[in-house]
mmCIF file of C-alpha atoms in Angstrom:
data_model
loop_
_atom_site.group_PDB
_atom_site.id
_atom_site.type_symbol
_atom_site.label_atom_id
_atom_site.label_comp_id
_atom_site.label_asym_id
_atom_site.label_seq_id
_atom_site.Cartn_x
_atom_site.Cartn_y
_atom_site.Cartn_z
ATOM 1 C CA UNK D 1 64.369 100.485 120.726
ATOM 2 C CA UNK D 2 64.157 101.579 124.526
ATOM 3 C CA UNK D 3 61.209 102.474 124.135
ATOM 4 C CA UNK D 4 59.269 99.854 122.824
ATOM 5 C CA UNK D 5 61.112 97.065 123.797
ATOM 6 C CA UNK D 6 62.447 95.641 126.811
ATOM 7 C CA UNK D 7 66.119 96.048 125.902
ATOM 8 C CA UNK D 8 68.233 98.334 128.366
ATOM 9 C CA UNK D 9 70.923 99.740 127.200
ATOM 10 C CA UNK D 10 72.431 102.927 129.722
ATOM 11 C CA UNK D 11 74.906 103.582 127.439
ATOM 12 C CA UNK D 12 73.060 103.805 124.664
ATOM 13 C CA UNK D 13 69.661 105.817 126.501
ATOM 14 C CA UNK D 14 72.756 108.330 127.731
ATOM 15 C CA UNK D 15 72.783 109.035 123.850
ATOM 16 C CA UNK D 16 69.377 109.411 123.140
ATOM 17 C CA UNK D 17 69.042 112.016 126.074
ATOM 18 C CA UNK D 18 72.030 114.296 124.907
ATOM 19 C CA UNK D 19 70.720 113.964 121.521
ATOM 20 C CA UNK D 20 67.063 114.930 122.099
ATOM 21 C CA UNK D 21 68.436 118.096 124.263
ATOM 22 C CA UNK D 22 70.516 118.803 121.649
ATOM 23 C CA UNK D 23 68.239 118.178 119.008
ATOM 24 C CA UNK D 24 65.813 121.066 120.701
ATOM 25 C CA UNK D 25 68.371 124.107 120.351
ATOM 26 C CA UNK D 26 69.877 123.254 117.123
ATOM 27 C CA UNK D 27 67.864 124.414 113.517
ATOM 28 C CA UNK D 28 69.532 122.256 111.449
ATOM 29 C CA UNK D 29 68.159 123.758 108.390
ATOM 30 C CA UNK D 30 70.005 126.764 108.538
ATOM 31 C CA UNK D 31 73.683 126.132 110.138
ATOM 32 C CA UNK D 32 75.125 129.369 111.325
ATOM 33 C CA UNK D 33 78.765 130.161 112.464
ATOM 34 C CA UNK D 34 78.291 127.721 115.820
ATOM 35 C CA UNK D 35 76.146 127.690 118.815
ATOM 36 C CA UNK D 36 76.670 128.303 122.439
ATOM 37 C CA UNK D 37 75.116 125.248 124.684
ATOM 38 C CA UNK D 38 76.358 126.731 127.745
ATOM 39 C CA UNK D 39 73.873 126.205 130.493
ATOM 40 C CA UNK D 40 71.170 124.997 128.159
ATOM 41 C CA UNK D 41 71.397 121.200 128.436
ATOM 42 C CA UNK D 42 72.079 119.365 131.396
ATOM 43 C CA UNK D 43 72.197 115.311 131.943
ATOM 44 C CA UNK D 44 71.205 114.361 135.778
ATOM 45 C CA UNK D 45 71.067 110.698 136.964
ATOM 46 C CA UNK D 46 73.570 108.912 134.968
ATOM 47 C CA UNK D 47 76.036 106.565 136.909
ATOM 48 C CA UNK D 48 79.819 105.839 135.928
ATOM 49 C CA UNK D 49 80.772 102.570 136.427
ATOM 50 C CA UNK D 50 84.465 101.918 136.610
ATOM 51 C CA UNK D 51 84.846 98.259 135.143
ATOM 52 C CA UNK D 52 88.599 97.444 134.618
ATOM 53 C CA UNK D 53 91.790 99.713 134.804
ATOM 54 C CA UNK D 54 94.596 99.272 132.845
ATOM 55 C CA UNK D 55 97.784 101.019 133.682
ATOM 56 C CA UNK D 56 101.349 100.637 132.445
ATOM 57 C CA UNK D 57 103.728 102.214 134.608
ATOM 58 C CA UNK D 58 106.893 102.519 131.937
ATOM 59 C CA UNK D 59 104.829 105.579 130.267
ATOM 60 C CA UNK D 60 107.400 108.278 128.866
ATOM 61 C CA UNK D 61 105.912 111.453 127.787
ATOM 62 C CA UNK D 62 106.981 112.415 124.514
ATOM 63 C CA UNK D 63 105.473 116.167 123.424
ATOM 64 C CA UNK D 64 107.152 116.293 119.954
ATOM 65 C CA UNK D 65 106.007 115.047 117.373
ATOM 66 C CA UNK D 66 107.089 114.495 114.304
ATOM 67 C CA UNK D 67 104.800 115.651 111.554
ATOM 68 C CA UNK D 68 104.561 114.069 108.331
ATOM 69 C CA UNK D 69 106.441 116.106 105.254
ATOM 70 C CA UNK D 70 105.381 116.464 101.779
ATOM 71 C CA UNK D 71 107.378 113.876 99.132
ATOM 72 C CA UNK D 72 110.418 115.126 97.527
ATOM 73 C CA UNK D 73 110.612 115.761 94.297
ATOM 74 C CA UNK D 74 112.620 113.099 93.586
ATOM 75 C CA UNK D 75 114.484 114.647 90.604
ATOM 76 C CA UNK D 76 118.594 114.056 90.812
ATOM 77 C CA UNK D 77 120.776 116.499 89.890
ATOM 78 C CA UNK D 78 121.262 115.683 86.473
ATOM 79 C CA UNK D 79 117.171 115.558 85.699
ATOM 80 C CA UNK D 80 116.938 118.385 87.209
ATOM 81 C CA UNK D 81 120.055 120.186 84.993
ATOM 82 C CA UNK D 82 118.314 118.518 81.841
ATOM 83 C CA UNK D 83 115.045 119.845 82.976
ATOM 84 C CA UNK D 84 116.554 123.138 82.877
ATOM 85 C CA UNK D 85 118.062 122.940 79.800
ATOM 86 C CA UNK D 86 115.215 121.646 77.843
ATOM 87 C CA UNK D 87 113.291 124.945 79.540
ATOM 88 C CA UNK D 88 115.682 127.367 78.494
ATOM 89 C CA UNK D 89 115.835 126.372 74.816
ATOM 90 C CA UNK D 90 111.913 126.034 74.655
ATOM 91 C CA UNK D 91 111.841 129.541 75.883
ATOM 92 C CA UNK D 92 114.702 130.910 73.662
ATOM 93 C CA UNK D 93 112.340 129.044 70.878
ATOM 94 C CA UNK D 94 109.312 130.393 71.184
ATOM 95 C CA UNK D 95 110.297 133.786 72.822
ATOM 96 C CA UNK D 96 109.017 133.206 76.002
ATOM 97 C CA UNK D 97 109.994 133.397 80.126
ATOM 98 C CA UNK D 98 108.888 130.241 81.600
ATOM 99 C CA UNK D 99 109.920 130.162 84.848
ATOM 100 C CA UNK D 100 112.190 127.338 85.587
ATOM 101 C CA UNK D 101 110.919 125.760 89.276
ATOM 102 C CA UNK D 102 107.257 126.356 88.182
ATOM 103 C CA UNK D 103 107.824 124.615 84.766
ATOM 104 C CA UNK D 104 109.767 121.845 86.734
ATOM 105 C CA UNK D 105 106.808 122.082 88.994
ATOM 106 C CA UNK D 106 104.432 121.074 86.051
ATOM 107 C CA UNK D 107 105.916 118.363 84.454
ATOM 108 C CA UNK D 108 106.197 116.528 87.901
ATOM 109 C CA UNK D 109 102.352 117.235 88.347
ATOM 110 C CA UNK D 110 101.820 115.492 84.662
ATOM 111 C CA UNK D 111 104.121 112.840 85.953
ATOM 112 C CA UNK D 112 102.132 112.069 89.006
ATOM 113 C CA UNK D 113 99.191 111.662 86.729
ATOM 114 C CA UNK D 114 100.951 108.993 84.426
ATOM 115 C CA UNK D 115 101.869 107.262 87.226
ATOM 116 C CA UNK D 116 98.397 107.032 88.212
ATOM 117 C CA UNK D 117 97.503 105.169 85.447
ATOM 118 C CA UNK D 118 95.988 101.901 85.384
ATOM 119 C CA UNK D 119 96.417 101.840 81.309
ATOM 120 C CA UNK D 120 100.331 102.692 82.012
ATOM 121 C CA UNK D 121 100.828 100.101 84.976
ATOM 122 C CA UNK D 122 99.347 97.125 83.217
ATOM 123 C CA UNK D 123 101.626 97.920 80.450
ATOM 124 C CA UNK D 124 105.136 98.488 82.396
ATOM 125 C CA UNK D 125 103.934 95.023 83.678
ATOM 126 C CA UNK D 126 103.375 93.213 80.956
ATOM 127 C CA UNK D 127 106.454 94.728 77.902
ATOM 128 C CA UNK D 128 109.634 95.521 77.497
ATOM 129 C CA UNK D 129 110.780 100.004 77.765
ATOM 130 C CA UNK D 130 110.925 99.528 74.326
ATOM 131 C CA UNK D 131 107.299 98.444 74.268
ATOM 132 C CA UNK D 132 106.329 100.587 77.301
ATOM 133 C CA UNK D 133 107.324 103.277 75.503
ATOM 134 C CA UNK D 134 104.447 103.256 72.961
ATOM 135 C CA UNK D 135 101.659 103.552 75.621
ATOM 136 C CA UNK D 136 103.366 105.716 77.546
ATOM 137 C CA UNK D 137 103.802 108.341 74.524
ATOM 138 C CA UNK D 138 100.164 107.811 73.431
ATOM 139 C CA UNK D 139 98.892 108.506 77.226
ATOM 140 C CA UNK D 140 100.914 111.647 77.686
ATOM 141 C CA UNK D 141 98.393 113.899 75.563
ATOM 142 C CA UNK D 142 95.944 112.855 77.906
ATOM 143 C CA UNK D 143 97.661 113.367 81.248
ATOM 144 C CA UNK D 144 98.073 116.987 79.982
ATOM 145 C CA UNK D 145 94.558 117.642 79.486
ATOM 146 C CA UNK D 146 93.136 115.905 82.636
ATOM 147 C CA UNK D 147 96.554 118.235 84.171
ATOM 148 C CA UNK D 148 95.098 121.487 82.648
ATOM 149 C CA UNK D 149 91.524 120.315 83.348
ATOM 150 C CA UNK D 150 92.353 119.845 86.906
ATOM 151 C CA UNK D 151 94.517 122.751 87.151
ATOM 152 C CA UNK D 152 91.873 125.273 85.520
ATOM 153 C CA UNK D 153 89.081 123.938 87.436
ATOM 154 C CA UNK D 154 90.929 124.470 90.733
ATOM 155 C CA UNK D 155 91.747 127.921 89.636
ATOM 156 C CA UNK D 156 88.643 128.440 88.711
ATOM 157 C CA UNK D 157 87.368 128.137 92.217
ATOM 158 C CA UNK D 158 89.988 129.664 94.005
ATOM 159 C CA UNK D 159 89.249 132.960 91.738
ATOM 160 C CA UNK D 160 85.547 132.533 92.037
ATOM 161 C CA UNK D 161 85.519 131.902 96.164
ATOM 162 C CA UNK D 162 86.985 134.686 98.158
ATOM 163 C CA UNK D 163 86.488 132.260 101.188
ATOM 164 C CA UNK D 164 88.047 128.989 100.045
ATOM 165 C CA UNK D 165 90.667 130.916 98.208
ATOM 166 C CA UNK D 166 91.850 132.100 101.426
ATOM 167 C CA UNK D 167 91.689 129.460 103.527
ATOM 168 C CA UNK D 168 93.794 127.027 101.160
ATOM 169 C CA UNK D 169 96.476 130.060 99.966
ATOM 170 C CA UNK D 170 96.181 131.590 103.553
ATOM 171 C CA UNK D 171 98.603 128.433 104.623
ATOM 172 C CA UNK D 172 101.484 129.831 102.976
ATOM 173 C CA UNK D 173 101.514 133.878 104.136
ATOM 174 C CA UNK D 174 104.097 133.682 106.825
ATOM 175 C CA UNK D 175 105.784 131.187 104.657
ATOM 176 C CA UNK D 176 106.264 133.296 101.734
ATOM 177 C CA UNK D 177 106.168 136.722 104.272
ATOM 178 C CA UNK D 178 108.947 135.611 105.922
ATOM 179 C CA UNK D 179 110.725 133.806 102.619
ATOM 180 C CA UNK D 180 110.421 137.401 100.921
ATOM 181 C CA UNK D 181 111.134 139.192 103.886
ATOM 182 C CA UNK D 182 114.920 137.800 104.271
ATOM 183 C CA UNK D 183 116.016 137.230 100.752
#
């Protein structure tokens, strides 16, 4: 628009610039592990305006921050002892070694996905438990395939992607290094 109009714009032609300098060492078509602009581009003749300043003198640095955690589980105590329970006999049953925290770990997963459900929310809205209860057994087949669907196909990756599979499980090395390392 600069350049066939008579709309100025300095902000906006500052733009243009960088991005046609830019535009002349980058090959887009074939993006590579990063380039070095260093001494190749170089924007003469521009003028900062200061306009307004706004200052507020009661500023107190504060350095930490507080990051966001991961949600609980949100099991009690006595969900969690049930959980168990129900794990051990189902292994004792069918003669095999589940292990408890990642079979805990699974049926919160296929939890998650029921209560993602539309089908399930309209329902806990609109009936009784008793009532509820009907839906909610008839949508539980289906939260365990989409949960084995979406667990397999996230496998899948991770075992066919040497370099995705260690940038997501490369997070928890020191983690589990030092976790191992002192028990």
């Amino acid at each position: 628009m600069l350049q066939v109009s008579c709309f100025e714009d300095v902000d906006l032609h500052k733009k243009y610039n960088f991005i046609t300098y830019l535009l002349a060492y980058i090959n887009i078509k074939h993006p590579g592990g990063g380039f070095n602009l260093d001494g190749k581009i170089k924007a003469t003749n521009f003028v900062q305006k200061k306009d307004e300043e706004h200052t507020k003198p009661d500023l107190a640095a504060k350095p930490v921050m507080k990051l966001p955690t991961a949600e609980s589980f949100g099991l009690t105590e006595a969900k969690e002892e049930r959980l168990s329970q129900i794990i051990a006999e189902i292994n004792s049953r069918t003669g095999r070694a589940y292990d408890n925290d990642v079979a805990v770990k699974a049926m919160l997963q296929i939890r998650d996905i029921l209560m993602k459900s539309e089908r399930l929310k309209t329902s806990a809205k609109n009936n009784t438990v008793k009532d509820f209860e009907f839906s909610y057994f008839d949508d539980i087949d289906d939260a365990l395939i989409e949960g084995l669907s979406q667990n397999q196909d996230f496998f899948s990756l991770l075992l066919s992607n040497d370099e995705i599979k260690k940038q997501v499980l490369g997070i928890f090395t020191e983690e589990i290094y030092k976790s191992l390392r002192n028990a």
